[in-house]
Every structure is written in structure tokens, then in C-alpha cells.
Amino acid sequence: FQKHEFFVDMTCEGCSNAVTRVLQKLGGVSFDIDLPNKKVSIDSEHTVDTLLETLKKTGKNTSYLGEKSA
């Protein structure tokens, strides 16, 4: 799996819960949420586009930061 890193404008626990919800609904992902730094690292077979669209469902400002080396 490729590990991808995304910026998601999360300000609180509620925001990170929203991210968790949309990613779990998508399935086939394992992820870490770094709330203080507003980053989400995702391990997945899904394309970056799919992951980005999924994260955007939270209504938060989201952008792709790049691949993360293991």
C-alpha cells in the first residue's frame, strides 16, 4: 500500500470524527489523524482522487500533501 498524506482543516475532535466516519464508510483504508497539525495519513489501495473526494465530504478544506515514505 502507498501511504498518502493529506491536509484537512480540522479544528476539533468533532472534525477528526467526521474524517474517521467518511474513511470508514469508504473502507479498505488504515489511517492516522494528526489533529494538532491538521494532517491525515492514509494507507490505501484507493487512488488519491478517491481519497481526496472522500475527505472533502467532511466539508473541510482539504488538500493532498504527497506520498509519505514508510
Coordinates of C-alpha atoms in Angstrom, one line a residue:
F1 CA 0.0 0.0 0.0
Q2 CA 1.0 3.5 -0.6
K3 CA 0.8 5.9 2.3
H4 CA -0.6 9.3 1.4
E5 CA -0.7 12.4 3.4
F6 CA -3.5 15.0 3.3
F7 CA -4.1 18.3 4.9
V8 CA -7.6 18.6 6.4
D9 CA -8.6 21.8 8.2
M10 CA -9.7 20.1 11.4
T11 CA -10.1 22.3 14.5
C12 CA -11.7 19.9 17.0
E13 CA -12.4 16.3 18.0
G14 CA -15.7 16.6 16.0
C15 CA -13.8 17.3 12.8
S16 CA -11.5 14.3 13.3
N17 CA -14.6 12.2 14.0
A18 CA -16.1 13.3 10.7
V19 CA -12.9 12.3 8.9
T20 CA -13.0 8.9 10.7
R21 CA -16.6 8.4 9.6
V22 CA -16.1 9.1 5.9
L23 CA -13.0 7.0 5.7
Q24 CA -14.6 4.0 7.5
K25 CA -17.5 4.3 5.1
L26 CA -15.1 4.1 2.2
G27 CA -13.4 1.1 3.6
G28 CA -10.1 -0.5 2.7
V29 CA -8.1 2.1 4.5
S30 CA -6.0 2.4 7.6
F31 CA -5.3 5.9 8.7
D32 CA -3.8 8.2 11.4
I33 CA -5.2 11.5 12.2
D34 CA -2.9 14.2 13.5
L35 CA -5.3 16.8 14.8
P36 CA -2.8 19.5 16.0
N37 CA -1.0 19.5 12.6
K38 CA -4.3 19.0 10.6
K39 CA -2.9 16.1 8.8
V40 CA -4.4 12.7 7.9
S41 CA -2.1 9.9 6.7
I42 CA -3.9 7.2 4.8
D43 CA -2.7 3.7 3.9
S44 CA -4.9 2.5 1.0
E45 CA -5.3 1.0 -2.4
H46 CA -7.7 3.8 -3.4
T47 CA -6.5 6.5 -5.7
V48 CA -5.5 9.9 -4.4
D49 CA -8.6 11.3 -6.2
T50 CA -10.9 8.9 -4.4
L51 CA -9.4 9.7 -1.0
L52 CA -9.5 13.4 -1.6
E53 CA -13.1 13.3 -2.7
T54 CA -13.9 11.2 0.4
L55 CA -12.2 13.7 2.7
K56 CA -14.0 16.6 1.1
K57 CA -17.3 15.1 2.1
T58 CA -16.5 16.3 5.6
G59 CA -16.9 19.9 4.3
K60 CA -13.4 20.8 5.4
N61 CA -10.8 22.4 3.4
T62 CA -8.7 19.5 2.1
S63 CA -5.6 19.1 0.0
Y64 CA -3.1 16.4 -0.9
L65 CA 0.3 16.8 0.6
G66 CA 2.0 13.9 -1.2
E67 CA 3.2 10.4 -0.6
K68 CA 4.7 9.6 2.7
S69 CA 7.6 7.3 2.9
A70 CA 7.0 4.5 5.3

